[in-house]
Short mmCIF file of C-alpha atoms in Angstrom, two decimals:
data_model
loop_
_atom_site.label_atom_id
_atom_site.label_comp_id
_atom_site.label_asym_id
_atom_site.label_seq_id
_atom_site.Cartn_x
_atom_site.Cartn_y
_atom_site.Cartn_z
CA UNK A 237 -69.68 33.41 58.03
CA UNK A 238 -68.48 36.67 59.65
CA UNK A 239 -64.87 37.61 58.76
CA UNK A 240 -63.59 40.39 60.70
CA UNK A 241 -61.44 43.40 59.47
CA UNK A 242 -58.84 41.95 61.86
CA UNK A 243 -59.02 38.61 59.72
CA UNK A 244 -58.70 40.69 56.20
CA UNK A 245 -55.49 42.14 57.59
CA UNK A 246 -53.76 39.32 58.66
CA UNK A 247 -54.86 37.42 55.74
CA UNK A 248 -53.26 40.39 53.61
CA UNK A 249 -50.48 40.81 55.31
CA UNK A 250 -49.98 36.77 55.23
CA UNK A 251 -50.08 37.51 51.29
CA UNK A 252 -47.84 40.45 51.09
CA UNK A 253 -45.41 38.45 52.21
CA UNK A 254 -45.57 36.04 50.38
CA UNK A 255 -45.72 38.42 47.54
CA UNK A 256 -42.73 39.78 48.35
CA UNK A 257 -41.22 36.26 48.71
CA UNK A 258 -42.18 35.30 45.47
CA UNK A 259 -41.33 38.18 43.21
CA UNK A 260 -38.02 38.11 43.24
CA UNK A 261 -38.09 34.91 42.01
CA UNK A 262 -40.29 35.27 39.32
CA UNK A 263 -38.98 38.24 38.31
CA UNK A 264 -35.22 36.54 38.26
CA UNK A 265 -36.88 33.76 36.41
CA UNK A 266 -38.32 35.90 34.03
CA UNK A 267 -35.06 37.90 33.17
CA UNK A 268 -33.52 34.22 32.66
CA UNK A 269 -35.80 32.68 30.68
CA UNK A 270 -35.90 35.48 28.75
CA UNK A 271 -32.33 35.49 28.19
CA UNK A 272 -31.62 32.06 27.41
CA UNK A 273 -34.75 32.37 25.15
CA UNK A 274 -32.18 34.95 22.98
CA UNK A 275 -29.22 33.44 23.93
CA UNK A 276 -29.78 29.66 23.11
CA UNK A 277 -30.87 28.48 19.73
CA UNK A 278 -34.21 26.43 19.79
CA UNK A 279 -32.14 23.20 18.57
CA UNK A 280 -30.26 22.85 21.67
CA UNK A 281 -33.73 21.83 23.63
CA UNK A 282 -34.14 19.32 20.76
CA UNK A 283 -30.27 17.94 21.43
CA UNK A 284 -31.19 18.06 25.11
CA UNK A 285 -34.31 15.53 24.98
CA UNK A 286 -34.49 12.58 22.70
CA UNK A 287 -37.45 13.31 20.87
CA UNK A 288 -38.18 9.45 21.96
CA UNK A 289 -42.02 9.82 24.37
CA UNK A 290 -40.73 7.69 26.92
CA UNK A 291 -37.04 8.78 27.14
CA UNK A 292 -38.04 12.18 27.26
CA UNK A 293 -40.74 11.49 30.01
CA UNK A 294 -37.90 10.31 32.25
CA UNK A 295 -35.42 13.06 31.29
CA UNK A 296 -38.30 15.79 32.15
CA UNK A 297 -38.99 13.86 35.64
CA UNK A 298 -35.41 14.27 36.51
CA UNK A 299 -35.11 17.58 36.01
CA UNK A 300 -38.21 18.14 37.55
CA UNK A 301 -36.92 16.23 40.76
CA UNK A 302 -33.40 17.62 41.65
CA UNK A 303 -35.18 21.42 41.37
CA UNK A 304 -36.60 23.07 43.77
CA UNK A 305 -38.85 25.97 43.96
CA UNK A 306 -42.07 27.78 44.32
CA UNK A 307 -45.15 25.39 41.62
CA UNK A 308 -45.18 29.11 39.74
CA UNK A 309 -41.66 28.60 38.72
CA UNK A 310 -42.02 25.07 37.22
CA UNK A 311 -45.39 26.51 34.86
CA UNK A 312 -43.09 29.11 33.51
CA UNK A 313 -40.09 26.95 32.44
CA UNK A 314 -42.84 24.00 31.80
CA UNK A 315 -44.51 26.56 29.32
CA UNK A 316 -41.42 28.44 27.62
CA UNK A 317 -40.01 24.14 27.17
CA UNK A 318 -42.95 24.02 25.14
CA UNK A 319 -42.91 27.13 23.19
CA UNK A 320 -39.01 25.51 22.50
CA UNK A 321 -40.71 22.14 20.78
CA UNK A 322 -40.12 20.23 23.91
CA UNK A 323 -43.04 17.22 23.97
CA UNK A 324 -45.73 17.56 26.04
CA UNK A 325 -45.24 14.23 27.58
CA UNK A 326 -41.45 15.46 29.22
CA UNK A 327 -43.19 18.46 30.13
CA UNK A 328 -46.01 17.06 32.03
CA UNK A 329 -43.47 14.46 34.29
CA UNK A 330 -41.27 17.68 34.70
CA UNK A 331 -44.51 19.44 35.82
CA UNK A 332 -45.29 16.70 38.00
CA UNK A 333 -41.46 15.88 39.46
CA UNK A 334 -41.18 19.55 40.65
CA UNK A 335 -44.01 19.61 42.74
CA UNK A 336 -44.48 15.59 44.08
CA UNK A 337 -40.70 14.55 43.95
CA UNK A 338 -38.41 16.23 47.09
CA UNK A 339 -34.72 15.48 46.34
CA UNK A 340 -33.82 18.88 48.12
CA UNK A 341 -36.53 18.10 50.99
CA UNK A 342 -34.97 14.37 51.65
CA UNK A 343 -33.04 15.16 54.77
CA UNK A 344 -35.87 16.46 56.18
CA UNK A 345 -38.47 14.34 55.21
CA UNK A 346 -36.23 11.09 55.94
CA UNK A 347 -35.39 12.40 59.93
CA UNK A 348 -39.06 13.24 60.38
CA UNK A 349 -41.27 10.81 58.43
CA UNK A 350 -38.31 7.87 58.11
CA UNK A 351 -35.94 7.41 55.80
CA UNK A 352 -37.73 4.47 54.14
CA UNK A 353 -41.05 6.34 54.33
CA UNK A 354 -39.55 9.54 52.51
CA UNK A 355 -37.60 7.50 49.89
CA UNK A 356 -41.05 5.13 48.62
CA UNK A 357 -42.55 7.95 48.52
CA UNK A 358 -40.36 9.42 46.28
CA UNK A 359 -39.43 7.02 44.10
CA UNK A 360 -43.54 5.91 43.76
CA UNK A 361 -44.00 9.55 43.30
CA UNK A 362 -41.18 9.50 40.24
CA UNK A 363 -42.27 6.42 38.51
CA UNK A 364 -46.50 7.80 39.02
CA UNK A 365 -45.06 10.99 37.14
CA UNK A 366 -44.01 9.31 34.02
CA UNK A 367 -47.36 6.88 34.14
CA UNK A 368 -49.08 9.87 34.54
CA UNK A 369 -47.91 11.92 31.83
CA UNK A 370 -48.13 8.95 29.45
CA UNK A 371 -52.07 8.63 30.55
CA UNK A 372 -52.16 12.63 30.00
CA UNK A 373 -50.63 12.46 26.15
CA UNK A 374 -52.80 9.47 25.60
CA UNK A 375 -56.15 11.08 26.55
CA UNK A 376 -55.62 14.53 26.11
CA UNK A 377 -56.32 14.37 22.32
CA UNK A 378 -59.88 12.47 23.14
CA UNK A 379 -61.45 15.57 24.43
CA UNK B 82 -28.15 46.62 65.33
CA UNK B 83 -28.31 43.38 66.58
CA UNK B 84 -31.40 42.87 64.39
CA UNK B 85 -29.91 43.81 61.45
CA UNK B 86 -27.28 41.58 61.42
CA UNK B 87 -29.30 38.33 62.04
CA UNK B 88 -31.54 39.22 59.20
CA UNK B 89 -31.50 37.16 56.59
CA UNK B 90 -31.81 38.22 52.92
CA UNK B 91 -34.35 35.58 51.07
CA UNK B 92 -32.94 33.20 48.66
CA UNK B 93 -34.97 34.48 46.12
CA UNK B 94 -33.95 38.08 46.46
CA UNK B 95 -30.35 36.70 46.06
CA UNK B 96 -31.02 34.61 42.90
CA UNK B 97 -32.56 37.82 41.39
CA UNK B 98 -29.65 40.18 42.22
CA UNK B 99 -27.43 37.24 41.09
CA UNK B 100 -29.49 37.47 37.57
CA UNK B 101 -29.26 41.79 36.78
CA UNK B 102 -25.31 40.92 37.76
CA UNK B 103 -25.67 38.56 35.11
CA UNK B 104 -27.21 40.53 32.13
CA UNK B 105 -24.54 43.69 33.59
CA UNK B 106 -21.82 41.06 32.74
CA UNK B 107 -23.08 40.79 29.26
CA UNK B 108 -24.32 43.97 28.77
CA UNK B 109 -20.56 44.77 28.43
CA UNK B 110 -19.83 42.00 25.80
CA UNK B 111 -22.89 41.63 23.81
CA UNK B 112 -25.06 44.95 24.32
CA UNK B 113 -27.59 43.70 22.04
CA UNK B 114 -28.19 40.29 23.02
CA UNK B 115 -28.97 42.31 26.21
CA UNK B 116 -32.04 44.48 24.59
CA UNK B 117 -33.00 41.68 22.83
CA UNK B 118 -33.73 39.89 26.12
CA UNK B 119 -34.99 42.62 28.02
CA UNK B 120 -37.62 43.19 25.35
CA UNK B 121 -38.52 39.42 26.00
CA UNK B 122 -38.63 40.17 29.40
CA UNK B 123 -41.33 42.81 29.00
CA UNK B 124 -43.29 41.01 26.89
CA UNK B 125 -43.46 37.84 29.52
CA UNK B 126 -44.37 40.15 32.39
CA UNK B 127 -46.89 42.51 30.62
CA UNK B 128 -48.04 38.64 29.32
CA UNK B 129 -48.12 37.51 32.92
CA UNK B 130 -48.95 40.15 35.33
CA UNK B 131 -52.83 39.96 35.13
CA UNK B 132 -52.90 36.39 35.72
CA UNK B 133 -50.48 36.79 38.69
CA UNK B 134 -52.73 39.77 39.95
CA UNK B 135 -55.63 36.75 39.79
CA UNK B 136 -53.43 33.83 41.65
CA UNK B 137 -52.66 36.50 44.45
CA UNK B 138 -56.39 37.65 44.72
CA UNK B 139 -57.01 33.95 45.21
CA UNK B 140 -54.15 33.09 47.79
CA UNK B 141 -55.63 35.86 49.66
CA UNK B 142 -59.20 33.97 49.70
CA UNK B 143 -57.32 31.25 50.55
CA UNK B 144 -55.57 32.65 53.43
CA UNK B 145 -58.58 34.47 54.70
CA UNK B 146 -61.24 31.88 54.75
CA UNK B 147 -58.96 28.56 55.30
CA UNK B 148 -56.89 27.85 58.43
CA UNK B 149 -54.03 25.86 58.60
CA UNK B 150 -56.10 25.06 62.20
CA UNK B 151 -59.40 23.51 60.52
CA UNK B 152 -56.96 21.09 58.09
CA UNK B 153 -54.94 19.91 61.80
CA UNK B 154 -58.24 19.41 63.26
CA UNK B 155 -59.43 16.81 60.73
CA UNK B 156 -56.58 15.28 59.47
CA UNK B 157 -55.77 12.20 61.13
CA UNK B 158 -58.85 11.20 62.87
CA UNK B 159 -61.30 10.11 59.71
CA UNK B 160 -60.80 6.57 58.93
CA UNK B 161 -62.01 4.44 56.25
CA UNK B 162 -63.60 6.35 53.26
CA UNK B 163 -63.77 9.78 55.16
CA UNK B 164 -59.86 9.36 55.87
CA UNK B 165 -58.97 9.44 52.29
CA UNK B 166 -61.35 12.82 51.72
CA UNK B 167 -59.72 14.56 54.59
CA UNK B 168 -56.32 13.86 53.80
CA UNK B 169 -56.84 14.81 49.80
CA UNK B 170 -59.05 17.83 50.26
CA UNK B 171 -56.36 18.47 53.38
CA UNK B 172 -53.37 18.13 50.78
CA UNK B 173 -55.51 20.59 48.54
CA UNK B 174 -56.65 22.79 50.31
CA UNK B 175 -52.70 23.04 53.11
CA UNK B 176 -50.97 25.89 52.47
CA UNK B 177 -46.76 26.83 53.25
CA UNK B 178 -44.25 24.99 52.86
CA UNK B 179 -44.31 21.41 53.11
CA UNK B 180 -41.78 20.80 55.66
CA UNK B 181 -43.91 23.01 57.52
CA UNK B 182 -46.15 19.64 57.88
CA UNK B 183 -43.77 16.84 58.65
CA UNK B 184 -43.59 17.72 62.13
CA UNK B 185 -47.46 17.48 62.43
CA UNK B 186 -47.72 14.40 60.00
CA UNK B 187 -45.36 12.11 62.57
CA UNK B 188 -47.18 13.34 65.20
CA UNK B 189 -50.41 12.30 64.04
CA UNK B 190 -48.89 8.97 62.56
CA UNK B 191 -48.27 8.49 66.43
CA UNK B 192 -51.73 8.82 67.30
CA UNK B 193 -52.98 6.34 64.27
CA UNK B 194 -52.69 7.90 60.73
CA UNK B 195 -51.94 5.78 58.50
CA UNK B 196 -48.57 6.24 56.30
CA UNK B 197 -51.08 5.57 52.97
CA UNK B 198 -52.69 8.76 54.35
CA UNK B 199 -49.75 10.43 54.71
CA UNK B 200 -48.39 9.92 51.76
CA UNK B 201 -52.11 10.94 49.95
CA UNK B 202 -52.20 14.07 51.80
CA UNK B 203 -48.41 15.34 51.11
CA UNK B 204 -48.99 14.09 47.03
CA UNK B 205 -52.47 16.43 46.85
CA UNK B 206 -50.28 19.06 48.58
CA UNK B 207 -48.85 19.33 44.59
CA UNK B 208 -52.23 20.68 44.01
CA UNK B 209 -52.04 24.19 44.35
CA UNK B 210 -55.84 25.88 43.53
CA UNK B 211 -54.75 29.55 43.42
CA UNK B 212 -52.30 28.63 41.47
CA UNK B 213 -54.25 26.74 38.55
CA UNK B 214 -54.94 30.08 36.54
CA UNK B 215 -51.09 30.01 35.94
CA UNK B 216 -51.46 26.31 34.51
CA UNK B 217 -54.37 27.48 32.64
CA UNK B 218 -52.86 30.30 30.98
CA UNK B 219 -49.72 27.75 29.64
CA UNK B 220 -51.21 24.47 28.84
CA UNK B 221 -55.15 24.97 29.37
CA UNK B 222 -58.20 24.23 30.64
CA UNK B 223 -58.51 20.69 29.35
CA UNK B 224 -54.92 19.43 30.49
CA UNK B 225 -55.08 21.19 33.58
CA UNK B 226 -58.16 19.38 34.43
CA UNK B 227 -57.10 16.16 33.15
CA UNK B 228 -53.71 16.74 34.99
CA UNK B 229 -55.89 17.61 38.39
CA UNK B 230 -57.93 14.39 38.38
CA UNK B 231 -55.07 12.16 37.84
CA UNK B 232 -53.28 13.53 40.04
CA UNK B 233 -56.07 12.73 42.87
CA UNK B 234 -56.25 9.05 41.53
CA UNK B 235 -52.42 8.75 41.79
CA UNK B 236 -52.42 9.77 45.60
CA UNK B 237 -54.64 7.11 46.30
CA UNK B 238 -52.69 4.67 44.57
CA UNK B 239 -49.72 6.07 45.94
CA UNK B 240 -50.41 6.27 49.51
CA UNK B 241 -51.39 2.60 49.29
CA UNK B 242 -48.01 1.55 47.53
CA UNK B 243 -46.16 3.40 49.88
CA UNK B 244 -48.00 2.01 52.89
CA UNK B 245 -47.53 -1.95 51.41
CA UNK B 246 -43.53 -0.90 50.40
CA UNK B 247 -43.46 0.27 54.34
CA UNK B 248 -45.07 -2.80 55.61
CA UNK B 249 -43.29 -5.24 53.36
CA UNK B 250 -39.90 -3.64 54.19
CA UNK B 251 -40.60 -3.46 57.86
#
């Protein structure tokens, strides 16, 4: 496979740019996280979820479905929820609501794909994130 | 001049300004909390900023040897087994945003996709490979893996709820 040195610049280019989208973000994330890392005692996050696998699993999937956002966004606040003694289980449907679940992409999903195309898939998508990061917690400590 | 004033400042570039007007704010009531968070800050990005170097070495692969071109030419037109690779190595492999692909996805439900495939390839666009060296580094190798391969499984079963909610409904 030949790849040109026209095709290495556009495909850098294509990056920087979506570097320089990104950043920003990250960087703003970052500065909040750290923040409410200094600002918030850990027992709030505690008070916040119900320490209850299931409840929590639901909790995490709505959060994780009315945000929006680049994936990289979601690992950071996924990982830092953890460092706070969040479960693993809320964590993993949060994960997994962020990236599969669209609240903020509805509209346009619905007017393109059909409004009861869009919503299935959303709600199927919400309920397979909670079955999903049950099957995760189960098996996870068998390997 | 003209130019200038229809450019648009990104959202993200926004949120982060919003942010250092934030810590300013409390920089004048609680100077300390302040440092205290900035030192967190440093930490995280010192923490971070080799594995980011890594996701945007791979985005570039990604973006030099996979166009958005090949994934439109064989989405849609596999059926039966080889459908339901191309639309999850499709979802995989996609890049953008993913209302970027709605206008391509009705189009080729016109010409026959199913919506099971549809809704398979837009849940395996969750999978983001350049990105998995982030997952890695926060919950690792094991669960990422684990996470991966259900994730696959669930599209399947998915896009076929989705296409017998559709059908039912309709």
């Amino acid at each position: 496979m030949k790849i040109s040195s026209e095709k290495i610049k556009k495909s850098a280019i294509k990056t920087w740019k979506n570097f320089k989208k990104i950043i920003p973000v990250i960087l703003g994330v970052f500065l909040l996280i750290s923040f409410l890392k200094t600002a918030i005692p850990k027992e709030f996050y505690s008070k916040l979820f119900s320490g209850i696998p299931f409840f929590d699993s639901i909790i995490g999937a709505v959060l994780g479905s009315i945000s929006a956002g680049h994936p990289l966004t979601s690992y950071i606040i996924g990982g830092e929820l953890l460092d706070h003694g969040i479960s693993l289980i809320a964590v993993t449907a949060f994960l997994l609501t962020w990236v599969t679940v669209g609240i903020v992409q509805l509209p346009a999903e619905s007017s393109i794909l059909g409004t009861k195309f869009a919503i299935a898939r959303n709600i199927v998508s919400f309920i397979s994130a909670i079955i999903i990061a049950g099957l995760v917690i189960l098996i996870l400590p068998i390997l | 001049m003209k130019n200038i004033k229809n450019k648009k400042i990104p959202s993200g570039f926004i949120f982060f300004i919003a942010v250092v007007i934030g810590y300013i704010i409390v920089a004048f009531i609680n100077p300390s909390l302040v440092l205290v968070s900035f030192n967190n800050f440093f930490e995280l990005l010192v923490k971070i900023a080799p594995i980011l170097v890594f996701v945007f070495s791979l985005i570039f692969l990604f973006n030099l040897l996979i166009k958005p071109k090949t994934v439109r030419k064989y989405l849609g037109h596999e059926k039966g087994l080889s459908g339901w690779v191309v639309s999850i190595l499709g979802g995989i492999i996609s890049m953008g945003a993913i209302y970027m692909w709605y206008p391509l996805l009705a189009d080729l439900r016109k010409k026959g996709m199913s919506d099971a495939l549809i809704s398979t390839f837009l849940y395996n666009r969750s999978i983001k490979v350049p990105l998995l060296p982030f997952l890695i580094h926060y919950f690792g190798f094991v669960y990422t893996a684990l996470l991966t391969v259900f994730m696959i499984i669930f599209s399947i079963i998915n896009g076929f709820l989705v296409d017998k909610i559709i059908n039912k409904k309709s």
